[in-house]
Amino acid sequence: MQRTTMDLWVGFFVMAGIGALLLLALKIGNLGTYSAADSYTLVGSFENIGGLKVRAPIKSAGVVVGRVTDIQLNTETFDAAVTMNIDSRYKFPQDTFASILTSGLLGEQYIGLAAGGDEAFLKSGDKIMKTNSALVLEDMIGRFLFNKASEGNDEKK
Amino acid sequence: MVDSIWRLGYASRFFLLTLLKSGTSFRRFDLIIRELYFTGVLSLIIIIVSGLFVGMVLGLQGYETLQRFGAESAVGTMVALSLVRELGPVVAALLFASRAGSAITAEIGLMKATDQLAAMEMMAVDPIARVVAPRFWAGVISMPFLAALFSVVGVFGGYLIAVVLIGVDEGSFWSQMQNAIDFRYDIVNGIIKTCVFGVAVTAIAVFEGYDASPTAEGVSGATTRTVVTSSLVILGLDFVLTSVMFRGMS
Amino acid sequence: MTSETLVEIKGLNFSYGQRSILKGIDMTMLRGKVIAIMGGSGSGKTTLLRLIGGAIRPSSGYVKIAGKIVHELKRDELFKMRRKMSMLFQFGALFTDLSVFDNVAFQMREHTDLSEPMIRDLVLMKLQTVGLRGAHDLMPAQLSGGMARRVALARSIALDPILIMYDEPFTGLDPISLTVIGNLIRRLTDALGMTSIVVTHDVQESLKIVDYIYFVSEGVIAAHGTPAEVRGSVAPFVHQFVHGEEDGPVPFHYPAEPYASDLKLGAGFA
């Protein structure tokens, strides 16, 4: 078995293929910026999650710190139980506030974390106590109309 | 009708036999290396050139559409997402079927037509183990590499058009892309698709070659059938896989 | 050479669906002999070779090689037997993607654990026998028809078989190559003590080199004998075949209606 030019070409081909796969993973995909390996889980329950989906980003001060990994309906409280995977580089105080926000007027929904002042940090598996539901457009319009109507009543008096 | 069911059954049995007799190919990897050269290396040019042009077209069209909404910085996302999820696996597989698949069919068909397979059989060497299996595995190995190259070159083509030529901001081009593309969902699913296509195309190619009638017309007919059947199978499988993988995703 | 029987064929029948190809063939082939099987095109000669090689199963009867019935062997036993026999295909059937050297080395590499230098020596020896040692790094596409046939011959004796079958070895060769191949078959058979079965319709060349001849026509053995017997034969079929006459027991015309009635030459047109 002697080495041939064919072997060289095949070697080159395999290198290029593996290189392309790595580029896909690191440069084009988000494997370089966020990996699931070193992360911890938090759970939050929301009255209404609106259009939040699995894989939605979790941001704090605009920085992506993790992703939503699971959404379930808690059939006892009829709340949505949202599981979040947070990068373990970021620690949050126990009185952190989680709210479902929308990026832009029509953009995707994400979870915003606003840190509180507690000395103790949330640990993996902990539940975020303070949550704020998604704003649902129909509710907002309904509330707005209701307010307008009651204002009108006030003026008549 | 009965005839095509018969043929399908025969093809399945042939596929299983190929898998069962693959041991030799892995014990003697030089057989696969040789075929990797013919299926992989010789497909590089067509894959890279097509990838570049597809990416460039995506960049142009994407920019054209997105700038109406003032979202031209999302052109990277669009190019990369289209390539990684759909165009990379599908177009690379279609090109692979017409470049390497047809070559495999023609080669095996000619070996049959010129009695080389019968000669091998008479020398107590199993042609499925010695000829079919190495070609099959080389195709299965090449396909993901080729599709990944196609996507990477395509993204680079999009980058050339959007960033270098039109002047979209480079930073937002890459960062929006990386934000939008998830490794596990988009890239891994794309690679899974590619592997499925690779198995399908090469299985069809080796079967058509082995089953070709041993005449010049038989071989050319089999080569055509390889390209047509694999193209249909690729597109059909793509629909099935996409609906399973990306259902309920954002 | 001992004259024990190597191949014995008894009552061999074979049919493709309804069509009967071979009907009750009996043959006996001795070790160390060159045996020719002759017959017109489509008389079932090649089918006979495929039956001897175990590529197809007979409808009834059997082929026995060295005491073993071929179609009763299991696949691995058959493969074991095939290592001791080889077959030269009509146009050589060289592996087009391998060089001449690798073609001859093919079986050694597949079936033996010989070291690469040893294989090199053996391959060059085999090529020397057929006079093509100098062509060992050519590709099959670069060879002429006669050379390809000789390389195929070198490849078929690679593992010193006891039985070689030649399917139309003389087809499409110029007179020089034809004599070369014919003499090679004879010399190799004598030198290696093997048995050669030559399927051919080239009468003159085979009469020079073979020990025994079977004539097959329409699936039965029409005549058999040594070359001397065949030359002197007065049997109509053998006479027609040996002298290449146009008409005889093998008719010139394909069976048809009477000529006159086909051309509508009849009373009505007068």
XYZ file of C-alpha atoms in Angstrom:
677
model
C 0.000 0.000 0.000
C 1.709 3.160 -1.107
C 0.234 6.602 -0.730
C -1.280 8.006 -3.883
C -2.406 11.410 -5.084
C -5.916 10.081 -4.722
C -5.393 9.760 -0.971
C -4.239 13.363 -0.868
C -7.364 14.550 -2.629
C -9.633 12.496 -0.412
C -7.814 13.863 2.621
C -8.352 17.353 1.338
C -12.015 16.617 0.711
C -12.598 15.240 4.202
C -10.774 18.212 5.768
C -12.893 20.649 3.749
C -16.068 18.809 4.721
C -15.261 18.785 8.426
C -14.173 22.428 8.194
C -17.492 23.327 6.602
C -19.418 21.514 9.329
C -17.429 23.378 11.999
C -18.020 26.706 10.259
C -21.730 25.933 10.108
C -21.801 25.168 13.794
C -19.613 28.005 15.073
C -19.749 30.874 12.618
C -23.210 30.561 11.085
C -24.992 28.836 13.942
C -25.063 29.908 17.564
C -23.012 27.087 19.022
C -20.165 29.514 19.596
C -22.238 32.063 21.471
C -24.420 29.838 23.559
C -24.083 26.256 24.517
C -26.426 24.135 26.518
C -23.621 22.392 28.365
C -22.996 24.903 31.142
C -26.410 26.166 32.075
C -28.977 25.913 34.842
C -32.740 25.702 34.868
C -35.297 28.071 36.292
C -39.056 27.740 36.282
C -41.589 30.506 36.147
C -45.366 30.374 36.052
C -47.252 32.930 34.046
C -50.965 33.649 33.905
C -50.752 34.086 30.153
C -47.751 33.627 27.927
C -49.297 35.102 24.781
C -47.283 33.951 21.773
C -44.158 32.776 23.637
C -42.587 29.699 22.081
C -40.026 27.100 22.989
C -36.535 28.387 22.075
C -37.530 32.011 22.621
C -34.625 34.043 24.015
C -34.323 35.135 27.618
C -32.808 38.565 27.953
C -31.612 40.690 30.789
C -30.872 44.333 29.996
C -31.097 43.309 26.341
C -28.402 40.633 26.588
C -29.420 37.084 25.676
C -28.731 34.962 28.762
C -30.644 31.801 27.903
C -33.553 30.167 26.133
C -36.975 28.780 26.900
C -36.747 24.991 26.800
C -40.233 23.885 27.754
C -43.759 25.217 28.171
C -46.460 23.237 29.994
C -49.900 23.983 31.366
C -50.175 23.433 35.108
C -53.600 21.797 35.398
C -53.979 22.661 39.115
C -53.529 26.395 38.853
C -54.146 26.691 35.120
C -50.998 28.711 34.802
C -48.325 28.220 32.167
C -45.155 26.669 33.594
C -42.202 27.892 31.564
C -38.816 26.180 31.928
C -35.809 28.374 31.161
C -32.231 27.405 30.514
C -29.894 30.134 31.761
C -26.197 30.381 30.996
C -24.385 29.577 34.212
C -22.138 32.611 33.818
C -25.131 34.742 34.841
C -26.570 34.655 38.372
C -29.795 36.366 39.306
C -31.075 37.431 42.746
C -34.046 35.593 44.217
C -36.403 38.534 43.808
C -35.779 38.749 40.066
C -38.773 39.813 38.032
C -39.599 37.822 34.869
C -41.913 39.346 32.300
C -42.956 38.366 28.824
C -42.085 41.167 26.421
C -42.296 41.754 22.714
C -39.406 42.988 20.634
C -40.761 45.752 18.453
C -44.401 46.145 17.598
C -44.842 42.863 15.770
C -41.619 41.087 16.757
C -41.162 37.799 18.551
C -41.869 37.438 22.234
C -39.159 36.864 24.786
C -38.712 36.749 28.540
C -37.081 39.734 30.154
C -35.397 39.275 33.522
C -35.119 42.352 35.762
C -32.807 41.744 38.700
C -33.946 42.686 42.213
C -31.803 43.516 45.213
C -31.790 40.249 47.146
C -28.475 38.959 48.452
C -29.283 35.288 47.714
C -29.110 34.003 44.138
C -31.483 31.701 42.321
C -30.251 28.126 42.062
C -30.957 25.512 39.428
C -34.551 24.286 39.585
C -35.729 27.319 41.584
C -38.995 29.002 40.819
C -39.131 32.663 39.895
C -41.793 34.092 42.209
C -42.441 37.413 40.538
C -43.767 37.143 37.017
C -45.589 39.408 34.656
C -47.815 37.989 31.916
C -47.755 38.811 28.276
C -49.808 41.718 27.093
C -52.596 40.376 24.961
C -53.869 42.818 22.385
C -57.574 41.959 22.856
C -57.320 42.479 26.629
C -55.599 45.814 26.120
C -58.252 47.054 23.698
C -60.977 45.752 25.967
C -59.494 47.566 28.988
C -59.026 50.726 26.945
C -62.685 50.724 25.803
C -63.876 49.994 29.340
C -61.843 52.945 30.660
C -63.147 55.255 27.957
C -66.692 54.220 28.760
C -66.290 54.812 32.473
C -64.599 58.182 31.791
C -67.662 59.139 29.729
C -69.928 58.171 32.629
C -67.837 60.272 35.020
C -68.135 63.333 32.813
C -71.938 63.062 32.686
C -72.211 63.240 36.446
C -48.238 -2.112 -11.092
C -47.467 -5.591 -9.820
C -44.174 -5.269 -11.616
C -43.152 -2.106 -9.801
C -44.079 -3.597 -6.413
C -41.981 -6.594 -7.352
C -39.084 -4.308 -8.220
C -39.472 -2.385 -4.969
C -39.293 -5.613 -3.016
C -36.209 -6.670 -4.920
C -34.639 -3.250 -4.307
C -35.303 -3.526 -0.572
C -33.752 -6.963 -0.434
C -30.763 -5.643 -2.361
C -30.426 -2.725 0.076
C -30.464 -5.074 3.067
C -27.899 -7.347 1.393
C -25.674 -4.329 0.805
C -25.861 -3.415 4.480
C -25.212 -7.000 5.563
C -22.206 -7.320 3.296
C -20.632 -4.007 4.256
C -18.151 -5.656 6.585
C -15.515 -6.007 3.889
C -15.686 -2.304 3.055
C -14.859 -1.311 6.591
C -12.126 -3.870 7.033
C -10.524 -2.645 3.825
C -11.035 1.064 4.023
C -8.874 1.719 0.967
C -11.841 0.524 -1.105
C -13.967 3.322 0.346
C -11.167 5.898 0.004
C -11.034 5.160 -3.704
C -14.766 5.665 -4.099
C -14.690 8.783 -1.921
C -12.435 10.242 -4.553
C -14.913 9.503 -7.327
C -18.103 10.485 -5.518
C -16.779 13.202 -3.216
C -13.748 14.911 -4.661
C -15.040 14.934 -8.218
C -18.330 16.490 -7.058
C -16.537 19.358 -5.299
C -16.409 21.737 -8.241
C -20.092 21.571 -9.122
C -21.099 21.830 -5.461
C -18.877 24.831 -4.726
C -19.735 26.775 -7.873
C -23.483 26.134 -7.522
C -23.372 26.964 -3.818
C -21.679 30.260 -4.526
C -24.220 31.275 -7.142
C -27.234 30.154 -5.136
C -25.938 32.164 -2.171
C -25.353 35.218 -4.342
C -28.843 35.039 -5.805
C -30.322 34.642 -2.332
C -28.341 37.691 -1.224
C -29.639 39.808 -4.104
C -33.245 38.690 -3.834
C -33.213 38.841 -0.050
C -31.849 42.365 -0.060
C -34.354 43.434 -2.708
C -37.274 42.201 -0.607
C -36.042 43.057 2.868
C -34.991 46.637 2.131
C -38.654 47.489 1.464
C -39.267 46.858 5.136
C -36.041 48.511 6.172
C -34.802 45.124 7.363
C -31.843 44.725 5.026
C -29.580 43.758 7.891
C -31.605 40.549 8.159
C -30.385 39.446 4.742
C -27.715 37.256 6.381
C -30.371 35.524 8.437
C -32.452 34.894 5.362
C -29.592 33.547 3.276
C -28.264 31.312 6.031
C -31.635 30.030 7.146
C -32.690 29.127 3.606
C -29.399 27.387 2.974
C -29.016 25.511 6.234
C -32.592 24.287 6.457
C -33.597 23.696 2.853
C -31.446 24.647 -0.074
C -28.176 23.265 1.234
C -29.429 19.717 1.783
C -31.888 19.632 -1.130
C -29.906 21.337 -3.900
C -26.669 19.625 -2.882
C -28.472 16.271 -2.942
C -29.986 16.985 -6.365
C -26.581 17.942 -7.737
C -25.043 14.912 -6.073
C -27.653 12.654 -7.685
C -26.927 13.972 -11.141
C -23.153 14.121 -10.743
C -22.201 11.164 -8.558
C -25.389 9.064 -8.563
C -25.503 8.810 -12.347
C -21.776 8.014 -12.443
C -22.214 5.197 -9.918
C -25.115 3.714 -11.891
C -23.254 3.966 -15.187
C -20.121 2.407 -13.728
C -21.861 -0.551 -12.086
C -24.119 -0.985 -15.121
C -21.119 -1.091 -17.450
C -19.346 -3.547 -15.186
C -22.415 -5.737 -15.474
C -22.708 -5.281 -19.246
C -19.060 -6.233 -19.786
C -19.324 -9.334 -17.570
C -17.042 -7.860 -14.909
C -19.559 -8.610 -12.165
C -20.041 -12.161 -13.448
C -16.258 -12.573 -13.640
C -15.957 -11.435 -10.044
C -18.655 -13.867 -9.004
C -16.753 -16.657 -10.756
C -13.618 -15.657 -8.878
C -15.524 -16.287 -5.665
C -15.663 -12.597 -4.836
C -19.074 -11.233 -3.986
C -19.760 -8.198 -6.203
C -22.154 -6.711 -3.643
C -19.441 -6.727 -0.992
C -16.616 -5.711 -3.303
C -18.269 -3.272 -5.750
C -21.630 -2.133 -4.398
C -21.003 -1.649 -0.681
C -17.895 0.590 -0.953
C -19.686 2.864 -3.426
C -22.723 3.004 -1.201
C -20.760 3.978 1.903
C -18.589 6.475 0.061
C -21.760 8.200 -1.125
C -23.264 8.186 2.351
C -20.071 9.695 3.799
C -19.620 12.313 1.058
C -23.132 13.701 1.110
C -23.077 15.568 4.475
C -19.655 17.027 3.673
C -20.809 18.233 0.286
C -24.012 19.736 1.654
C -22.125 21.515 4.463
C -19.692 22.932 1.909
C -22.609 24.019 -0.234
C -24.185 25.919 2.669
C -20.933 27.522 3.803
C -20.002 28.628 0.302
C -23.576 29.851 -0.190
C -23.449 31.993 2.948
C -20.149 33.359 1.723
C -21.811 34.174 -1.625
C -24.593 35.993 0.212
C -21.956 37.846 2.216
C -20.161 38.882 -0.983
C -23.321 40.371 -2.440
C -24.899 41.873 0.668
C -21.848 43.147 2.521
C -19.114 43.635 -0.047
C -21.193 44.727 -3.009
C -24.281 46.413 -1.522
C -22.800 47.528 1.757
C -25.039 45.996 4.426
C -23.391 46.366 7.805
C -21.033 43.444 8.322
C -21.530 43.214 12.055
C -25.301 42.991 11.908
C -25.100 40.580 8.955
C -23.226 38.017 11.054
C -24.768 38.710 14.463
C -28.361 38.558 13.248
C -27.522 35.348 11.459
C -25.989 33.788 14.526
C -28.885 34.920 16.667
C -31.483 33.427 14.382
C -29.848 30.102 13.613
C -29.947 27.532 16.322
C -27.358 24.790 16.251
C -29.582 22.010 17.457
C -32.727 22.814 15.544
C -31.520 24.268 12.285
C -28.064 22.845 11.691
C -28.443 19.402 13.208
C -31.769 18.940 11.432
C -30.164 20.060 8.187
C -27.398 17.508 8.651
C -29.913 14.763 9.437
C -31.759 15.613 6.213
C -28.518 15.436 4.286
C -27.650 12.015 5.673
C -31.102 10.675 4.768
C -30.741 12.058 1.235
C -27.247 10.579 0.949
C -28.521 7.107 1.852
C -31.481 7.422 -0.514
C -29.537 8.700 -3.518
C -26.684 6.214 -3.304
C -29.007 3.298 -2.568
C -30.999 4.148 -5.691
C -27.833 4.647 -7.745
C -26.208 1.328 -6.832
C -29.462 -0.579 -7.249
C -30.214 0.889 -10.674
C -26.696 0.043 -11.784
C -26.858 -3.497 -10.461
C -30.315 -4.042 -11.911
C -29.581 -2.493 -15.322
C -30.086 -4.716 -18.344
C -26.595 -5.514 -19.600
C -26.747 -3.530 -22.827
C -25.853 0.003 -23.845
C -29.524 1.050 -23.830
C -30.062 -0.692 -20.523
C -27.248 1.248 -18.868
C -28.278 4.616 -20.270
C -31.874 3.969 -19.244
C -30.764 3.040 -15.737
C -28.681 6.215 -15.476
C -31.672 8.342 -16.402
C -33.839 6.469 -13.919
C -31.311 7.114 -11.167
C -31.441 10.864 -11.683
C -35.236 11.034 -12.035
C -36.042 8.667 -9.164
C -33.559 10.200 -6.760
C -34.725 13.738 -7.528
C -38.329 12.780 -6.792
C -37.336 10.855 -3.678
C -35.228 13.784 -2.410
C -38.078 16.260 -2.798
C -40.627 13.884 -1.321
C -38.438 13.000 1.655
C -37.657 16.684 2.154
C -41.351 17.438 2.585
C -41.793 14.594 5.049
C -38.677 15.460 7.050
C -39.465 19.185 7.110
C -42.962 18.607 8.371
C -41.677 16.334 11.124
C -38.696 18.471 12.147
C -39.906 22.026 11.960
C -43.527 21.637 12.981
C -44.435 24.026 15.751
C -41.184 25.957 15.569
C -41.096 29.693 15.432
C -1.181 -36.954 -16.439
C -3.712 -39.245 -14.855
C -6.846 -39.596 -16.851
C -9.380 -39.486 -14.033
C -12.682 -37.701 -14.549
C -12.843 -34.092 -13.372
C -16.210 -32.976 -14.697
C -19.147 -35.282 -15.116
C -22.457 -34.109 -16.547
C -25.477 -36.434 -16.479
C -28.963 -35.942 -17.884
C -28.673 -32.192 -17.688
C -31.835 -30.241 -18.530
C -32.296 -26.507 -18.365
C -35.123 -24.252 -19.452
C -35.931 -20.561 -19.260
C -39.628 -20.601 -18.434
C -41.267 -22.602 -21.232
C -38.230 -22.541 -23.516
C -36.033 -25.579 -23.245
C -32.359 -24.685 -23.700
C -30.608 -27.923 -22.842
C -32.171 -31.373 -23.133
C -30.446 -34.330 -21.541
C -26.766 -33.484 -21.908
C -24.211 -36.138 -20.870
C -20.500 -35.308 -20.883
C -17.359 -36.604 -19.282
C -14.218 -34.457 -19.075
C -10.873 -35.856 -18.024
C -8.129 -34.085 -16.120
C -5.404 -32.478 -18.202
C -7.424 -32.296 -21.392
C -8.689 -29.487 -23.577
C -12.330 -30.088 -24.405
C -14.223 -28.034 -26.962
C -17.953 -27.485 -26.906
C -19.090 -26.369 -30.332
C -22.353 -25.351 -31.813
C -24.082 -22.566 -33.635
C -25.117 -19.311 -32.042
C -27.905 -19.727 -29.508
C -27.403 -23.473 -29.111
C -26.990 -23.265 -25.335
C -23.201 -23.471 -25.077
C -22.802 -20.490 -22.788
C -25.695 -21.722 -20.646
C -23.776 -24.965 -20.230
C -20.734 -23.061 -18.925
C -22.892 -21.119 -16.494
C -24.316 -24.404 -15.223
C -20.838 -25.837 -14.712
C -19.805 -22.677 -12.845
C -22.860 -22.902 -10.618
C -24.207 -19.510 -11.692
C -27.586 -21.077 -12.515
C -29.374 -24.237 -11.358
C -30.305 -27.044 -13.712
C -33.973 -28.051 -14.082
C -32.903 -31.649 -13.706
C -29.757 -33.768 -13.934
C -26.481 -32.618 -12.421
C -22.964 -31.336 -12.959
C -20.379 -33.037 -10.799
C -16.932 -31.483 -10.380
C -14.253 -33.467 -8.547
C -16.987 -35.644 -7.088
C -19.214 -32.829 -5.831
C -22.588 -31.968 -7.317
C -22.396 -28.257 -8.069
C -25.993 -27.170 -7.540
C -26.220 -28.902 -4.181
C -23.339 -26.912 -2.714
C -24.042 -24.150 -0.215
C -22.945 -20.663 -1.188
C -19.673 -20.708 0.763
C -18.864 -24.223 -0.477
C -19.547 -23.056 -4.006
C -17.265 -20.058 -3.482
C -14.600 -22.394 -2.143
C -14.904 -24.538 -5.252
C -14.775 -21.492 -7.502
C -11.358 -20.586 -6.127
C -10.132 -23.692 -7.890
C -11.790 -22.898 -11.165
C -11.900 -19.839 -13.333
C -13.615 -18.530 -16.368
C -12.429 -16.461 -19.282
C -15.237 -14.291 -20.555
C -15.886 -13.489 -24.174
C -14.230 -10.094 -24.201
C -11.993 -10.714 -21.216
C -14.149 -8.852 -18.666
C -11.092 -7.135 -17.229
C -11.860 -4.734 -14.393
C -11.752 -1.444 -16.223
C -10.868 0.570 -13.131
C -7.785 -1.514 -12.302
C -4.464 -1.663 -14.120
C -3.258 -4.844 -15.823
C -1.118 -5.608 -12.784
C -3.988 -5.109 -10.327
C -6.297 -7.196 -12.495
C -3.974 -10.161 -12.311
C -3.295 -9.528 -8.630
C -7.016 -9.232 -7.860
C -7.679 -12.780 -6.705
C -4.370 -13.040 -4.863
C -5.262 -9.966 -2.852
C -8.849 -11.096 -2.256
C -8.185 -14.706 -1.346
C -4.649 -15.025 0.001
C -2.499 -13.375 2.626
C 0.541 -13.185 0.367
C 2.846 -10.253 0.965
C 2.928 -7.483 -1.617
C 6.455 -8.334 -2.917
C 5.383 -11.965 -3.306
C 2.250 -10.919 -5.214
C 4.419 -8.727 -7.425
C 6.662 -11.653 -8.339
C 3.711 -13.969 -8.998
C 1.875 -11.416 -11.117
C 4.946 -10.750 -13.246
C 5.414 -14.491 -13.701
C 1.828 -14.923 -14.855
C 2.164 -11.966 -17.214
C 5.438 -13.371 -18.539
C 3.595 -16.585 -19.423
C 1.235 -14.675 -21.703
C 4.039 -12.410 -22.953
C 2.734 -9.171 -21.466
C 5.091 -8.527 -18.551
C 6.014 -5.220 -20.158
C 2.378 -4.077 -20.166
C 1.782 -4.449 -16.455
C 1.068 -0.808 -15.701
C -1.271 -0.184 -18.642
C -4.996 0.234 -18.095
C -7.403 -2.202 -19.832
C -8.653 0.610 -22.104
C -5.149 0.870 -23.587
C -5.026 -2.786 -24.643
C -5.987 -4.297 -27.973
C -8.601 -7.068 -28.018
C -6.005 -9.824 -28.235
C -3.896 -8.349 -25.456
C -6.942 -7.948 -23.220
C -7.770 -11.618 -23.794
C -4.213 -12.584 -22.809
C -4.334 -10.474 -19.667
C -7.635 -12.117 -18.798
C -5.962 -15.461 -19.331
C -3.136 -14.463 -16.979
C -5.757 -13.370 -14.466
C -7.643 -16.659 -14.732
C -4.520 -18.719 -13.951
C -3.583 -16.448 -11.047
C -4.443 -19.001 -8.395
C -3.449 -22.083 -10.443
C -6.956 -23.446 -10.973
C -7.740 -27.054 -11.850
C -10.423 -26.063 -14.331
C -10.694 -23.134 -16.726
C -13.704 -22.382 -18.853
C -13.337 -20.219 -21.926
C -16.399 -18.513 -23.319
C -15.775 -17.810 -27.016
C -12.076 -17.012 -26.576
C -11.500 -16.525 -30.311
C -14.297 -14.089 -31.092
C -13.228 -10.857 -32.757
C -9.501 -11.636 -32.928
C -7.166 -11.229 -35.874
C -5.524 -14.465 -37.145
C -2.278 -13.836 -35.279
C -3.901 -13.159 -31.906
C -6.162 -16.110 -32.542
C -3.237 -18.488 -32.941
C -1.522 -16.939 -29.920
C -4.557 -17.493 -27.694
C -5.114 -20.988 -29.046
C -1.536 -22.014 -28.362
C -1.596 -20.398 -24.932
C -4.657 -22.445 -23.979
C -2.928 -25.646 -25.062
C 0.432 -24.816 -23.415
C -1.066 -23.663 -20.126
C -3.280 -26.737 -19.918
C -0.265 -29.012 -20.357
C 2.065 -26.993 -18.142
C -0.331 -26.571 -15.232
C -2.060 -29.955 -15.576
C -5.488 -28.375 -15.530
C -8.610 -29.028 -17.555
C -9.804 -26.534 -20.152
C -13.323 -26.300 -21.483
C -13.464 -24.138 -24.592
C -16.832 -22.978 -25.839
C -16.405 -21.790 -29.391
C -17.669 -21.892 -32.927
C -14.229 -21.469 -34.461
C -13.764 -24.954 -35.871
C -10.379 -24.754 -37.578
C -8.544 -23.188 -34.636
C -10.020 -25.535 -32.067
C -9.415 -28.667 -34.122
C -5.703 -27.833 -33.871
C -5.536 -27.608 -30.086
C -8.235 -29.716 -28.445
C -8.339 -33.312 -27.303
C -12.061 -33.922 -27.544
C -15.036 -32.179 -29.116
C -18.731 -32.086 -28.286
C -21.140 -30.646 -30.841
C -24.231 -29.135 -29.288
C -27.213 -28.328 -31.443
C -30.707 -27.345 -30.325
C -29.909 -28.312 -26.753
C -28.707 -31.871 -27.418
C -25.302 -33.337 -28.169
C -25.331 -33.864 -31.919
C -21.956 -35.562 -32.143
C -18.711 -36.007 -30.233
C -15.260 -37.377 -30.781
C -11.565 -36.607 -31.103
C -10.400 -34.102 -33.750
C -9.385 -36.910 -36.068
C -12.798 -38.555 -35.768
C -14.507 -35.230 -36.322
C -12.530 -34.424 -39.453
C -13.405 -37.793 -40.911
C -16.994 -37.710 -39.769
C -19.715 -38.174 -42.330
C -22.528 -37.216 -39.999
C -24.401 -34.464 -41.863
C -24.398 -31.950 -39.015
C -20.699 -32.315 -38.254
C -19.865 -32.143 -41.917
C -21.831 -28.975 -42.390
C -20.329 -27.380 -39.308
C -16.725 -28.340 -39.919
C -16.805 -27.261 -43.537
C -18.976 -24.241 -42.920
C -21.605 -25.119 -45.516
C -24.531 -22.788 -45.956
C -27.324 -25.309 -46.010
C -27.723 -28.712 -44.427
C -29.263 -30.065 -41.226
C -28.974 -26.473 -39.958
C -31.173 -24.775 -42.566
C -30.373 -21.463 -44.214
C -34.001 -20.384 -44.085
C -35.815 -19.545 -40.906
C -38.995 -21.674 -40.866
C -41.613 -19.904 -42.988
C -44.607 -20.477 -45.190
C -43.875 -21.624 -48.724
C -42.188 -18.843 -50.669
C -44.749 -18.759 -53.449
C -47.750 -18.372 -51.161
C -45.972 -15.611 -49.180
C -45.409 -13.630 -52.367
C -49.054 -14.131 -53.335
C -48.049 -15.908 -56.524
C -51.124 -17.959 -57.194
C -53.883 -18.723 -59.606
C -55.801 -15.569 -58.749
C -53.098 -13.269 -60.124
C -52.544 -14.976 -63.397
